[in-house]
Coordinates of C-alpha atoms and ligand atoms in Angstrom, one line a residue:
M1 CA 11.3 6.5 16.0
Q2 CA 12.9 3.7 17.5
V3 CA 16.0 2.8 20.3
R4 CA 18.8 0.9 19.7
F5 CA 20.6 -0.9 23.3
V6 CA 24.1 0.1 22.9
G7 CA 24.5 -1.1 26.6
C8 CA 21.8 -2.5 28.6
G9 CA 24.1 -3.8 31.8
D10 CA 24.8 -3.3 35.8
A11 CA 27.3 -1.3 36.9
F12 CA 29.4 -5.1 37.5
G13 CA 29.1 -6.2 34.2
S14 CA 26.8 -9.1 34.9
G15 CA 26.5 -11.6 31.9
G16 CA 28.8 -9.7 29.9
R17 CA 26.8 -6.9 29.3
Y18 CA 28.1 -2.8 28.3
N19 CA 27.2 -0.8 31.0
T20 CA 24.0 1.6 30.7
C21 CA 23.5 3.2 27.2
F22 CA 20.1 3.5 25.2
H23 CA 21.0 5.8 21.6
V24 CA 17.3 6.9 20.5
T25 CA 16.6 7.7 16.5
G26 CA 13.8 9.6 14.5
A27 CA 13.7 11.2 11.5
Q28 CA 15.3 14.3 13.1
T29 CA 16.4 13.0 16.7
N30 CA 19.6 11.7 17.2
F31 CA 20.6 11.3 21.1
L32 CA 21.3 8.9 23.8
I33 CA 20.1 8.4 26.3
D34 CA 23.3 8.3 29.4
C35 CA 27.1 7.5 29.0
G36 CA 27.8 4.0 30.7
A37 CA 32.3 2.9 30.9
S38 CA 32.0 1.3 28.3
S39 CA 29.9 3.6 26.1
L40 CA 32.5 4.4 22.8
P41 CA 33.6 0.9 22.5
A42 CA 29.7 -0.4 22.3
L43 CA 29.0 2.7 20.3
K44 CA 31.9 1.0 17.8
R45 CA 31.2 -2.0 17.8
L46 CA 27.8 -1.5 16.7
G47 CA 29.2 1.4 13.9
I48 CA 26.6 3.1 15.4
A49 CA 28.1 7.4 14.1
R50 CA 28.6 9.2 17.2
E51 CA 29.6 12.3 15.3
E52 CA 25.6 12.1 14.6
I53 CA 24.3 13.0 18.0
D54 CA 23.6 15.9 19.3
L55 CA 22.4 15.5 22.5
I56 CA 23.1 12.9 25.4
L57 CA 21.2 12.8 28.5
I58 CA 22.9 11.7 31.4
T59 CA 20.3 9.7 34.9
H60 CA 23.2 10.7 37.0
F61 CA 26.7 10.3 38.0
H62 CA 27.6 6.5 38.2
G63 CA 30.3 5.2 36.4
D64 CA 27.8 2.9 35.0
H65 CA 25.6 5.5 33.2
F66 CA 28.0 8.7 33.2
A67 CA 31.8 7.6 33.2
G68 CA 31.4 6.6 29.1
L69 CA 31.8 10.6 28.7
P70 CA 35.5 11.3 29.0
F71 CA 36.4 8.9 25.7
L72 CA 33.5 10.3 24.0
L73 CA 34.8 13.3 24.3
L74 CA 37.9 12.8 23.8
D75 CA 37.1 10.6 20.2
A76 CA 35.7 13.5 19.2
Q77 CA 37.5 15.1 19.2
F78 CA 40.4 14.0 17.6
S79 CA 38.4 12.3 15.6
R80 CA 37.3 16.2 14.2
R81 CA 33.7 16.3 14.9
T82 CA 32.6 19.9 13.5
R83 CA 28.6 19.4 14.9
P84 CA 28.0 21.0 18.1
L85 CA 26.8 19.1 21.1
V86 CA 25.0 19.4 24.0
V87 CA 24.9 16.9 27.6
A88 CA 22.4 17.8 30.1
G89 CA 22.1 15.3 33.3
P90 CA 21.7 17.0 37.2
Q91 CA 22.2 20.1 38.5
G92 CA 26.3 19.9 39.4
I93 CA 27.1 18.3 36.4
E94 CA 29.3 21.1 34.8
A95 CA 31.6 20.5 37.7
R96 CA 31.9 16.3 38.1
L97 CA 32.0 16.3 34.3
K98 CA 35.4 18.5 34.9
Q99 CA 36.3 15.6 37.5
V100 CA 36.4 12.6 35.9
M101 CA 37.7 14.5 32.7
E102 CA 40.9 14.8 35.4
A103 CA 41.1 12.2 37.0
L104 CA 40.4 9.8 33.8
F105 CA 42.8 12.2 31.3
E106 CA 45.2 14.7 33.3
R107 CA 44.3 17.9 32.4
S108 CA 41.5 16.5 29.1
S109 CA 39.5 19.3 31.5
G110 CA 40.7 22.4 29.9
T111 CA 40.9 21.5 26.3
R112 CA 39.0 23.9 24.1
Q113 CA 36.8 21.1 21.5
R114 CA 37.2 21.5 17.4
F115 CA 33.2 21.7 18.5
E116 CA 30.6 24.0 20.6
L117 CA 30.2 21.1 23.9
S118 CA 26.6 23.1 26.0
V119 CA 27.2 21.4 29.7
V120 CA 23.4 21.7 30.7
A121 CA 21.7 21.2 34.5
L122 CA 18.4 19.7 34.2
A123 CA 16.2 20.4 37.1
P124 CA 13.9 18.2 38.7
E125 CA 10.1 18.3 36.9
E126 CA 11.1 21.5 34.7
S127 CA 10.5 20.3 31.4
R128 CA 13.1 21.2 28.8
S129 CA 13.3 21.2 24.7
F130 CA 17.1 20.2 23.4
G131 CA 15.9 20.9 19.8
D132 CA 13.2 18.4 18.6
V133 CA 13.4 16.6 22.0
R134 CA 11.7 17.6 25.2
V135 CA 13.1 16.2 28.3
T136 CA 10.9 16.1 32.0
P137 CA 13.7 14.7 34.1
Y138 CA 11.9 13.6 37.2
P139 CA 13.5 12.8 40.8
V140 CA 13.9 9.3 41.5
V141 CA 15.4 7.6 45.0
H142 CA 19.0 5.4 44.3
G143 CA 21.1 6.1 47.8
E144 CA 23.3 9.1 49.2
S145 CA 25.8 9.7 46.6
G146 CA 26.3 10.3 43.1
G147 CA 23.0 11.8 42.4
P148 CA 20.9 14.2 41.8
F149 CA 18.9 11.2 40.8
L150 CA 16.6 11.3 37.9
G151 CA 14.8 9.1 35.3
L152 CA 13.3 10.6 32.0
R153 CA 10.4 11.3 30.5
I154 CA 11.2 12.1 27.0
E155 CA 9.2 13.6 24.5
A156 CA 10.3 13.5 20.1
E157 CA 8.5 13.3 17.3
S158 CA 4.6 12.5 18.5
R159 CA 6.4 9.6 20.4
V160 CA 7.1 9.3 24.6
V161 CA 10.2 7.3 25.8
A162 CA 10.4 7.3 28.9
Y163 CA 13.5 5.6 31.8
T164 CA 14.0 5.2 34.9
G165 CA 17.6 5.5 35.7
D166 CA 18.6 4.1 38.8
T167 CA 15.8 3.9 41.3
E168 CA 14.0 2.0 44.4
W169 CA 10.1 1.9 43.5
T170 CA 8.9 5.8 43.7
E171 CA 5.8 7.8 43.6
T172 CA 7.5 9.6 41.2
L173 CA 7.6 6.8 38.0
I174 CA 3.9 6.9 37.5
P175 CA 3.5 10.5 36.0
L176 CA 7.1 9.5 34.4
A177 CA 5.7 6.8 32.2
H178 CA 2.9 7.2 32.0
G179 CA 0.9 6.0 28.8
A180 CA 4.6 6.7 27.4
D181 CA 5.0 4.4 24.3
L182 CA 8.4 3.2 24.9
F183 CA 8.4 2.4 29.5
I184 CA 12.6 1.1 29.5
A185 CA 12.1 0.4 33.6
E186 CA 15.0 -1.3 35.3
A187 CA 14.4 -5.0 36.8
Y188 CA 18.5 -5.3 39.1
M189 CA 16.1 -8.1 41.1
Y190 CA 13.9 -10.6 40.2
E191 CA 11.4 -10.5 43.7
K192 CA 14.0 -9.5 46.6
I193 CA 13.2 -5.7 47.2
V194 CA 16.9 -4.3 48.1
K195 CA 17.2 -0.8 49.0
N196 CA 18.3 1.4 45.4
H197 CA 16.9 -0.8 43.3
L198 CA 14.1 -1.9 41.6
S199 CA 13.1 -5.6 41.6
L200 CA 10.9 -6.7 38.6
K201 CA 7.8 -7.9 40.7
T202 CA 7.9 -4.4 42.4
L203 CA 7.6 -3.3 39.4
E204 CA 5.2 -5.4 38.2
Q205 CA 2.4 -4.2 41.1
H206 CA 2.6 -1.6 39.3
L207 CA 1.9 -1.8 36.1
P208 CA -1.3 -1.2 35.4
E209 CA -2.1 2.6 37.4
I210 CA 2.0 3.2 34.4
S211 CA 0.3 1.6 31.8
P212 CA 2.6 2.3 29.3
K213 CA 1.9 0.7 25.5
R214 CA 5.5 -0.7 25.8
L215 CA 8.3 -1.9 28.3
V216 CA 11.2 -3.5 28.5
L217 CA 13.6 -4.3 31.2
T218 CA 16.7 -3.1 31.2
H219 CA 19.7 -2.8 34.2
M220 CA 19.6 -6.9 35.0
S221 CA 22.3 -8.2 38.2
D222 CA 22.8 -11.7 37.7
D223 CA 19.7 -13.0 39.8
M224 CA 17.3 -11.5 37.4
L225 CA 19.7 -12.9 34.2
S226 CA 19.7 -16.5 35.6
R227 CA 15.4 -16.4 35.5
L228 CA 15.2 -14.9 32.3
E229 CA 13.0 -17.5 31.3
Q230 CA 10.3 -17.1 34.2
V231 CA 9.9 -13.5 32.9
T232 CA 6.8 -12.4 29.8
H233 CA 8.9 -8.4 29.1
L234 CA 10.8 -7.9 26.7
A235 CA 14.0 -7.7 28.5
A236 CA 16.5 -5.9 27.0
E237 CA 19.8 -6.9 24.8
D238 CA 23.5 -5.8 23.8
G239 CA 22.5 -4.6 20.4
M240 CA 19.0 -4.9 20.5
V241 CA 16.2 -2.6 18.9
V242 CA 12.7 -1.8 19.8
A243 CA 11.1 0.8 17.5
F244 CA 7.5 2.4 18.7
Ligands
ZN301 ZN1 23.3 1.8 37.1
ZN302 ZN1 23.6 3.6 39.5

């Protein structure tokens, strides 16, 4: 299995990075985790075959994780995609997807797709399987609007990849990422504690109880990016590939 960091930036393009979008592939597995506003150009830049993606998992409805979907879905329609596609995310995703499609491309939400599109709402701590991919969403803590907020534990091909989503520290991150082959964790700030986001120093305090096999930091602000030289963990970059 491998993950390619199509985009690992925050909402503000810190460091010139694209919004969140991770491409996970294996022998039978091909899915995206999050689809931020800039994801279609980021996927095209890397030459990733969009028509081979079977599943898109969404952690929450902020634009840097969700607003790439209208572009991706219209591109799929115009490039004559035929393969079925599943989009799964927090409760309310059917209505939220319709809203963002209409806001960005009026009348696009009523278009009949040439391909079968399933939009699936995920309930916290209820595992769902999509083909060979088993997803367990955990509730995380990320403010008042744009939720529900999920972190994801994903099992596929005997491997586990866990992703915090955007969140301040919450105890659910322990079962979410415990022993994961790959733990992708937000490290928004270096040490300063802010609401709604995770700082590296807070994450580090809890790493022994999480004990992931590999850790990659993502969603870094300018504060964090400016201190990367002091960081001993692997930090994501756009285009980076990590096997797990
Ligand atoms: Zn974000
Ligand atoms: Zn967010």
